[in-house]
Amino acid sequence: MVGVCAAVVVGAVIGFAMRSGLLRWNPRCLPLLSATGVGWVWWRFGGTGYLIPLCLLTCWFAALSAVDLRHHRLPNELTVPGAIVVTTALVSGGSARAVLGGALLFAIYLVVHLVQPAAFGAGDVKLAWSVGSVAALGGSEGWVVAALAAPLATGVVGSVAAVLGHGRARIAHGPSMCAATLLASAACLT
């Protein structure tokens, strides 16, 4: 329990540091998202080889989610470098097959975006490469869970907003993509 509490504090400190680097976007909830995410990853993956990479991934996901929640936008400054780092890490680590999962999810999101641009933004399409690659590390089951859970979660949030009288509210999809990927990883990675 002490380890999880320490991880939450470290996550909050990382979140504040990242927020100061993202002043242009003013992601207010970044420290909270980072603290929660790092604490959860420590609780789930503490003592495994996945701990450090997933903590780094979680902090990046927290930054993406905080910006998307605030501005309904996933900026290139966050999506493109992340995709490069994720792809490089997976290929150099011998998981080039996972990149195929990223390419497949990217292609699906791109087709949906081209057919119905309001469904997914261009930032969601770019993020699909990274989340698809990471989710594929959990095998085809992990990939399918992440790919289906993200739109489902966004749909549920949109439905709740509509029931509460906010039917025209814009719902950020990036946080659902990030959360679905982390949850799929937790379910499939051992």
XYZ file of N, CA and C in Angstrom:
570
model
N 0.820 -1.200 0.000
C 0.000 0.000 0.000
C 0.862 1.262 0.000
N 1.999 1.200 0.709
C 2.892 2.349 0.746
C 3.438 2.621 -0.655
N 3.732 1.541 -1.405
C 4.233 1.693 -2.763
C 3.229 2.382 -3.669
N 1.963 2.017 -3.535
C 0.919 2.632 -4.356
C 0.779 4.108 -4.005
N 0.804 4.435 -2.729
C 0.709 5.842 -2.303
C 1.895 6.642 -2.833
N 3.086 6.059 -2.769
C 4.266 6.738 -3.300
C 4.128 6.935 -4.806
N 3.598 5.928 -5.494
C 3.399 6.040 -6.944
C 2.409 7.144 -7.281
N 1.363 7.287 -6.481
C 0.373 8.351 -6.710
C 1.046 9.720 -6.569
N 1.884 9.870 -5.558
C 2.591 11.142 -5.354
C 3.538 11.412 -6.525
N 4.289 10.379 -6.937
C 5.199 10.541 -8.073
C 4.404 10.902 -9.325
N 3.276 10.223 -9.532
C 2.433 10.536 -10.683
C 1.938 11.975 -10.671
N 1.559 12.465 -9.491
C 1.104 13.855 -9.377
C 2.232 14.826 -9.698
N 3.428 14.543 -9.196
C 4.582 15.408 -9.466
C 4.884 15.423 -10.962
N 4.848 14.237 -11.588
C 5.072 14.162 -13.036
C 3.980 14.950 -13.763
N 2.741 14.822 -13.314
C 1.635 15.551 -13.929
C 1.812 17.056 -13.850
N 2.253 17.552 -12.678
C 2.498 18.997 -12.547
C 3.639 19.433 -13.461
N 4.691 18.609 -13.543
C 5.826 18.941 -14.417
C 5.390 18.961 -15.881
N 4.610 17.965 -16.285
C 4.134 17.943 -17.675
C 3.202 19.110 -17.952
N 2.361 19.447 -16.974
C 1.434 20.562 -17.170
C 2.191 21.859 -17.407
N 3.302 22.049 -16.692
C 4.080 23.276 -16.904
C 4.716 23.288 -18.285
N 4.963 22.120 -18.870
C 5.485 22.052 -20.223
C 4.413 22.188 -21.291
N 3.173 22.103 -20.876
C 2.049 22.203 -21.814
C 1.197 23.431 -21.519
N 1.830 24.519 -21.119
C 1.100 25.733 -20.734
C 0.163 26.215 -21.829
N 0.570 26.042 -23.064
C -0.270 26.482 -24.184
C -1.635 25.812 -24.133
N -1.682 24.569 -23.659
C -2.932 23.801 -23.648
C -3.638 23.870 -22.299
N -2.944 24.304 -21.249
C -3.512 24.450 -19.911
C -4.357 23.241 -19.480
N -3.752 22.044 -19.473
C -4.509 20.843 -19.089
C -4.650 20.744 -17.564
N -5.682 21.364 -17.036
C -5.851 21.489 -15.586
C -5.883 20.155 -14.844
N -6.526 19.148 -15.423
C -6.691 17.892 -14.691
C -5.527 16.923 -14.896
N -4.450 17.360 -15.552
C -3.322 16.478 -15.828
C -2.688 15.872 -14.568
N -2.407 16.650 -13.511
C -1.824 16.018 -12.321
C -2.728 14.932 -11.716
N -4.022 15.172 -11.698
C -4.956 14.172 -11.154
C -4.959 12.908 -12.014
N -5.029 13.076 -13.342
C -5.026 11.921 -14.233
C -3.717 11.144 -14.144
N -2.610 11.860 -14.094
C -1.304 11.221 -13.999
C -1.148 10.477 -12.673
N -1.554 11.100 -11.582
C -1.452 10.454 -10.267
C -2.298 9.195 -10.202
N -3.527 9.287 -10.690
C -4.425 8.136 -10.683
C -3.874 7.017 -11.557
N -3.426 7.368 -12.750
C -2.908 6.370 -13.677
C -1.657 5.680 -13.179
N -0.691 6.443 -12.696
C 0.558 5.849 -12.214
C 0.296 4.994 -10.978
N -0.578 5.450 -10.096
C -0.931 4.636 -8.929
C -1.560 3.319 -9.326
N -2.452 3.365 -10.305
C -3.119 2.146 -10.762
C -2.122 1.198 -11.424
N -1.236 1.747 -12.281
C -0.235 0.900 -12.943
C 0.686 0.259 -11.911
N 1.092 1.017 -10.903
C 1.946 0.454 -9.854
C 1.211 -0.676 -9.132
N -0.047 -0.448 -8.813
C -0.845 -1.474 -8.129
C -0.967 -2.723 -8.986
N -1.217 -2.568 -10.282
C -1.449 -3.708 -11.168
C -0.167 -4.380 -11.643
N 0.886 -3.594 -11.936
C 2.080 -4.143 -12.564
C 3.348 -4.011 -11.734
N 3.230 -3.579 -10.466
C 4.404 -3.441 -9.606
C 5.184 -4.750 -9.540
N 6.497 -4.654 -9.722
C 7.338 -5.844 -9.665
C 7.441 -6.614 -10.974
N 6.843 -6.107 -12.044
C 6.943 -6.767 -13.346
C 7.769 -5.902 -14.291
N 8.143 -6.478 -15.397
C 8.895 -5.742 -16.402
C 8.055 -4.703 -17.138
N 6.753 -4.764 -16.944
C 5.854 -3.821 -17.615
C 5.715 -2.503 -16.852
N 6.165 -2.467 -15.607
C 5.912 -1.313 -14.739
C 6.390 0.015 -15.348
N 7.655 0.124 -15.647
C 8.203 1.405 -16.122
C 7.618 1.799 -17.483
N 7.613 0.887 -18.484
C 7.017 1.312 -19.764
C 5.552 1.733 -19.635
N 4.778 1.023 -18.818
C 3.362 1.383 -18.671
C 3.172 2.658 -17.857
N 4.062 2.942 -16.921
C 3.988 4.226 -16.204
C 4.250 5.380 -17.168
N 5.265 5.219 -18.030
C 5.548 6.261 -19.027
C 4.372 6.419 -19.985
N 3.828 5.301 -20.438
C 2.677 5.331 -21.336
C 1.482 6.002 -20.665
N 1.273 5.685 -19.403
C 0.152 6.260 -18.652
C 0.296 7.770 -18.517
N 1.499 8.244 -18.273
C 1.710 9.696 -18.172
C 1.430 10.373 -19.510
N 1.849 9.748 -20.603
C 1.560 10.302 -21.929
C 0.056 10.281 -22.191
N -0.590 9.173 -21.846
C -2.046 9.083 -22.001
C -2.754 10.137 -21.152
N -2.233 10.390 -19.952
C -2.836 11.413 -19.089
C -2.745 12.791 -19.745
N -1.598 13.088 -20.353
C -1.438 14.377 -21.032
C -2.398 14.488 -22.216
N -2.477 13.428 -23.017
C -3.401 13.425 -24.155
C -4.843 13.619 -23.689
N -5.224 12.875 -22.662
C -6.606 12.933 -22.168
C -6.935 14.301 -21.593
N -6.009 14.865 -20.822
C -6.258 16.178 -20.210
C -6.438 17.259 -21.269
N -5.602 17.224 -22.309
C -5.726 18.215 -23.382
C -7.023 17.994 -24.153
N -7.342 16.729 -24.451
C -8.560 16.440 -25.211
C -9.813 16.815 -24.423
N -9.814 16.550 -23.136
C -10.975 16.920 -22.309
C -11.172 18.428 -22.274
N -10.085 19.163 -22.251
C -10.176 20.630 -22.145
C -10.459 21.299 -23.490
N -9.841 20.788 -24.575
C -9.925 21.487 -25.862
C -10.599 20.684 -26.971
N -10.983 19.440 -26.675
C -11.583 18.563 -27.695
C -10.670 18.465 -28.915
N -9.402 18.280 -28.612
C -8.395 18.217 -29.669
C -7.203 17.417 -29.159
N -6.644 16.576 -30.020
C -5.404 15.862 -29.737
C -4.335 16.453 -30.656
N -3.492 17.331 -30.116
C -2.542 18.052 -30.966
C -1.422 17.156 -31.499
N -0.929 17.523 -32.676
C 0.185 16.803 -33.296
C 1.405 16.752 -32.379
N 1.598 17.801 -31.577
C 2.749 17.862 -30.685
C 2.754 16.708 -29.682
N 1.614 16.119 -29.422
C 1.524 14.986 -28.500
C 1.330 13.653 -29.229
N 0.560 13.635 -30.298
C 0.264 12.353 -30.954
C 1.418 11.842 -31.813
N 2.026 12.707 -32.597
C 3.052 12.259 -33.543
C 4.331 11.787 -32.832
N 4.914 12.567 -31.910
C 6.105 12.047 -31.222
C 5.803 10.750 -30.453
N 4.620 10.668 -29.873
C 4.244 9.449 -29.156
C 4.193 8.247 -30.081
N 3.626 8.439 -31.262
C 3.558 7.340 -32.234
C 4.957 6.900 -32.651
N 5.852 7.851 -32.819
C 7.229 7.517 -33.195
C 7.918 6.748 -32.081
N 7.773 7.217 -30.844
C 8.404 6.545 -29.706
C 7.825 5.147 -29.510
N 6.504 5.016 -29.557
C 5.867 3.709 -29.375
C 6.334 2.740 -30.459
N 6.321 3.177 -31.704
C 6.728 2.312 -32.815
C 8.196 1.909 -32.687
N 9.061 2.866 -32.390
C 10.486 2.583 -32.236
C 10.729 1.606 -31.089
N 10.057 1.835 -29.965
C 10.240 0.950 -28.809
C 9.763 -0.469 -29.107
N 8.643 -0.588 -29.784
C 8.115 -1.916 -30.085
C 8.989 -2.656 -31.094
N 9.440 -1.965 -32.125
C 10.283 -2.610 -33.131
C 11.630 -2.993 -32.532
N 12.249 -2.081 -31.771
C 13.553 -2.391 -31.174
C 13.434 -3.450 -30.080
N 12.277 -3.562 -29.469
C 12.057 -4.579 -28.446
C 11.604 -5.917 -29.009
N 11.559 -6.020 -30.320
C 11.179 -7.286 -30.932
C 9.689 -7.498 -31.074
N 8.899 -6.453 -30.924
C 7.448 -6.572 -31.023
C 6.921 -5.893 -32.276
N 7.630 -6.081 -33.369
C 7.207 -5.442 -34.620
C 5.803 -5.878 -35.011
N 5.408 -7.075 -34.598
C 4.055 -7.555 -34.911
C 2.979 -6.665 -34.287
N 3.293 -6.074 -33.137
C 2.333 -5.185 -32.485
C 2.071 -3.946 -33.339
N 3.075 -3.531 -34.105
C 2.895 -2.370 -34.974
C 1.809 -2.661 -36.011
N 1.671 -3.909 -36.397
C 0.601 -4.295 -37.314
C -0.767 -3.996 -36.694
N -0.903 -4.231 -35.383
C -2.143 -3.885 -34.684
C -2.410 -2.393 -34.732
N -1.348 -1.592 -34.635
C -1.490 -0.139 -34.741
C -1.914 0.280 -36.130
N -1.313 -0.334 -37.128
C -1.662 -0.005 -38.515
C -3.120 -0.364 -38.811
N -3.564 -1.496 -38.285
C -4.948 -1.920 -38.520
C -5.939 -0.959 -37.858
N -5.690 -0.597 -36.591
C -6.612 0.331 -35.919
C -6.566 1.708 -36.577
N -5.373 2.142 -36.977
C -5.234 3.408 -37.691
C -6.078 3.391 -38.963
N -6.004 2.300 -39.715
C -6.765 2.198 -40.971
C -8.270 2.251 -40.718
N -8.728 1.569 -39.679
C -10.156 1.580 -39.342
C -10.607 2.994 -38.985
N -9.853 3.658 -38.118
C -10.209 5.023 -37.708
C -10.146 5.979 -38.897
N -9.162 5.793 -39.776
C -9.040 6.666 -40.937
C -10.247 6.523 -41.864
N -10.668 5.295 -42.113
C -11.834 5.075 -42.976
C -13.076 5.712 -42.363
N -13.278 5.495 -41.065
C -14.446 6.089 -40.400
C -14.359 7.612 -40.471
N -13.177 8.168 -40.248
C -13.003 9.629 -40.286
C -13.290 10.178 -41.689
N -12.856 9.471 -42.715
C -13.090 9.941 -44.080
C -14.562 9.838 -44.481
N -15.244 8.797 -43.998
C -16.654 8.607 -44.332
C -17.550 9.523 -43.495
N -17.231 9.652 -42.211
C -18.043 10.442 -41.282
C -17.093 11.257 -40.394
N -16.597 12.406 -40.864
C -15.594 13.172 -40.128
C -15.979 13.548 -38.703
N -17.256 13.668 -38.428
C -17.672 14.034 -37.069
C -17.514 12.877 -36.085
N -17.377 11.657 -36.578
C -17.280 10.490 -35.696
C -15.957 10.480 -34.933
N -14.859 10.638 -35.642
C -13.526 10.670 -35.036
C -12.769 11.830 -35.657
N -12.056 12.568 -34.812
C -11.223 13.647 -35.325
C -9.902 13.109 -35.848
N -9.161 13.962 -36.521
C -7.866 13.562 -37.072
C -6.891 13.166 -35.969
N -6.988 13.803 -34.814
C -6.128 13.428 -33.686
C -6.430 12.023 -33.195
N -7.700 11.654 -33.186
C -8.071 10.288 -32.807
C -7.482 9.281 -33.789
N -7.487 9.632 -35.066
C -6.923 8.748 -36.099
C -5.428 8.544 -35.840
N -4.715 9.633 -35.549
C -3.269 9.529 -35.290
C -2.997 8.753 -34.009
N -3.804 8.958 -32.992
C -3.623 8.230 -31.733
C -3.919 6.742 -31.903
N -4.789 6.396 -32.839
C -5.151 4.992 -33.066
C -3.925 4.144 -33.384
N -2.939 4.716 -34.065
C -1.713 3.961 -34.370
C -1.049 3.487 -33.078
N -0.874 4.395 -32.134
C -0.181 4.052 -30.883
C -1.009 3.127 -30.008
N -2.276 3.450 -29.806
C -3.077 2.608 -28.914
C -3.302 1.228 -29.519
N -3.422 1.150 -30.830
C -3.561 -0.155 -31.475
C -2.308 -0.994 -31.319
N -1.153 -0.353 -31.427
C 0.119 -1.060 -31.252
C 0.277 -1.569 -29.829
N 0.000 -0.714 -28.860
C 0.135 -1.109 -27.459
C -0.879 -2.202 -27.111
N -2.113 -2.038 -27.553
C -3.145 -3.039 -27.258
C -2.792 -4.394 -27.867
N -2.132 -4.383 -29.021
C -1.762 -5.641 -29.683
C -0.713 -6.414 -28.895
N -0.028 -5.758 -27.970
C 0.912 -6.482 -27.109
C 0.192 -7.539 -26.283
N -1.076 -7.329 -26.021
C -1.883 -8.298 -25.276
C -2.483 -9.358 -26.183
N -2.010 -9.441 -27.420
C -2.538 -10.413 -28.361
C -3.799 -9.893 -29.033
N -4.402 -10.764 -29.813
C -5.602 -10.345 -30.543
C -6.743 -10.023 -29.587
N -6.814 -10.709 -28.458
C -7.870 -10.410 -27.470
C -7.722 -9.002 -26.918
N -6.510 -8.635 -26.554
C -6.267 -7.283 -26.029
C -6.592 -6.214 -27.049
N -6.220 -6.485 -28.303
C -6.484 -5.524 -29.364
C -7.984 -5.341 -29.558
N -8.718 -6.441 -29.612
C -10.175 -6.370 -29.835
C -10.856 -5.648 -28.673
N -10.441 -5.970 -27.447
C -11.040 -5.312 -26.278
C -10.828 -3.801 -26.361
N -9.598 -3.380 -26.638
C -9.314 -1.942 -26.710
C -10.053 -1.282 -27.875
N -10.067 -1.956 -29.027
C -10.696 -1.377 -30.217
C -12.201 -1.203 -30.043
N -12.844 -2.136 -29.368
C -14.299 -2.052 -29.192
C -14.704 -1.236 -27.968
N -13.904 -1.303 -26.911
C -14.274 -0.615 -25.671
C -14.213 0.903 -25.798
N -13.280 1.422 -26.585
C -13.138 2.880 -26.693
C -14.383 3.545 -27.289
N -14.861 3.116 -28.467
C -16.078 3.755 -28.991
C -17.300 3.488 -28.107
N -17.325 2.313 -27.488
C -18.441 1.996 -26.594
C -18.457 2.954 -25.400
N -17.287 3.184 -24.803
C -17.206 4.094 -23.651
C -17.595 5.516 -24.043
N -17.119 5.972 -25.189
C -17.482 7.315 -25.651
C -18.984 7.403 -25.912
N -19.554 6.341 -26.479
C -21.003 6.308 -26.718
C -21.803 6.359 -25.439
N -21.329 5.659 -24.411
C -22.015 5.683 -23.113
C -21.957 7.082 -22.513
N -20.787 7.707 -22.561
C -20.655 9.066 -22.027
C -21.562 10.024 -22.797
N -21.606 9.889 -24.118
C -22.488 10.728 -24.933
C -23.951 10.497 -24.612
N -24.334 9.254 -24.369
C -25.724 8.935 -24.019
C -26.101 9.539 -22.676
N -25.197 9.434 -21.720
C -25.460 10.029 -20.402
C -25.584 11.546 -20.534
N -24.711 12.152 -21.329
C -24.790 13.608 -21.541
C -26.125 13.984 -22.170
N -26.599 13.185 -23.122
C -27.881 13.467 -23.776
C -29.034 13.345 -22.794
N -28.999 12.318 -21.945
C -30.060 12.127 -20.948
C -30.081 13.293 -19.962
N -28.912 13.830 -19.662
C -28.824 14.955 -18.731
C -29.101 16.299 -19.396
N -29.518 16.269 -20.661
C -29.895 17.505 -21.343
C -28.773 18.182 -22.088
N -27.674 17.465 -22.312
C -26.540 18.038 -23.039
C -26.337 17.269 -24.340
N -27.398 17.120 -25.098
C -27.385 16.311 -26.312
C -26.420 16.791 -27.379
N -26.099 18.069 -27.359
C -25.182 18.597 -28.370
C -23.760 18.729 -27.830
N -23.510 18.186 -26.672
C -22.176 18.278 -26.071
C -21.158 17.527 -26.923
N -19.987 18.107 -27.054
C -18.893 17.424 -27.757
C -18.191 16.517 -26.757
N -18.064 15.275 -27.097
C -17.460 14.290 -26.209
C -16.061 13.959 -26.723
N -15.076 14.137 -25.880
C -13.693 13.803 -26.246
C -13.550 12.287 -26.313
N -13.004 11.782 -27.415
C -12.840 10.338 -27.603
C -11.463 9.848 -27.158
N -10.473 10.707 -27.140
C -9.114 10.311 -26.754
C -9.028 9.653 -25.386
N -9.688 10.209 -24.352
C -9.615 9.549 -23.047
C -10.150 8.117 -23.066
N -11.190 7.865 -23.838
C -11.715 6.503 -23.941
C -10.713 5.583 -24.615
N -10.036 6.089 -25.642
C -9.018 5.286 -26.327
C -7.884 4.927 -25.374
N -7.435 5.896 -24.600
C -6.335 5.665 -23.660
C -6.747 4.703 -22.549
N -7.913 4.941 -21.961
C -8.372 4.075 -20.866
C -8.617 2.652 -21.349
N -9.224 2.499 -22.510
C -9.490 1.162 -23.040
C -8.188 0.403 -23.285
N -7.184 1.090 -23.759
C -5.881 0.449 -24.010
C -5.235 0.005 -22.705
N -5.263 0.868 -21.691
C -4.687 0.490 -20.402
C -5.449 -0.675 -19.764
N -6.762 -0.654 -19.850
C -7.551 -1.739 -19.265
C -7.340 -3.045 -20.027
N -7.240 -2.965 -21.343
C -6.966 -4.167 -22.139
C -5.589 -4.721 -21.794
N -4.636 -3.835 -21.570
C -3.283 -4.268 -21.179
C -3.327 -4.978 -19.833
N -4.064 -4.413 -18.907
C -4.157 -5.017 -17.575
C -4.790 -6.391 -17.635
N -5.756 -6.550 -18.532
C -6.445 -7.831 -18.638
C -5.616 -8.885 -19.356
N -4.771 -8.469 -20.287
C -4.091 -9.443 -21.146
C -2.602 -9.639 -20.844
N -1.943 -8.649 -20.277
C -0.525 -8.800 -19.972
C -0.356 -9.499 -18.631
N 0.622 -10.357 -18.561
C 0.880 -11.060 -17.286
C 2.256 -10.776 -16.780
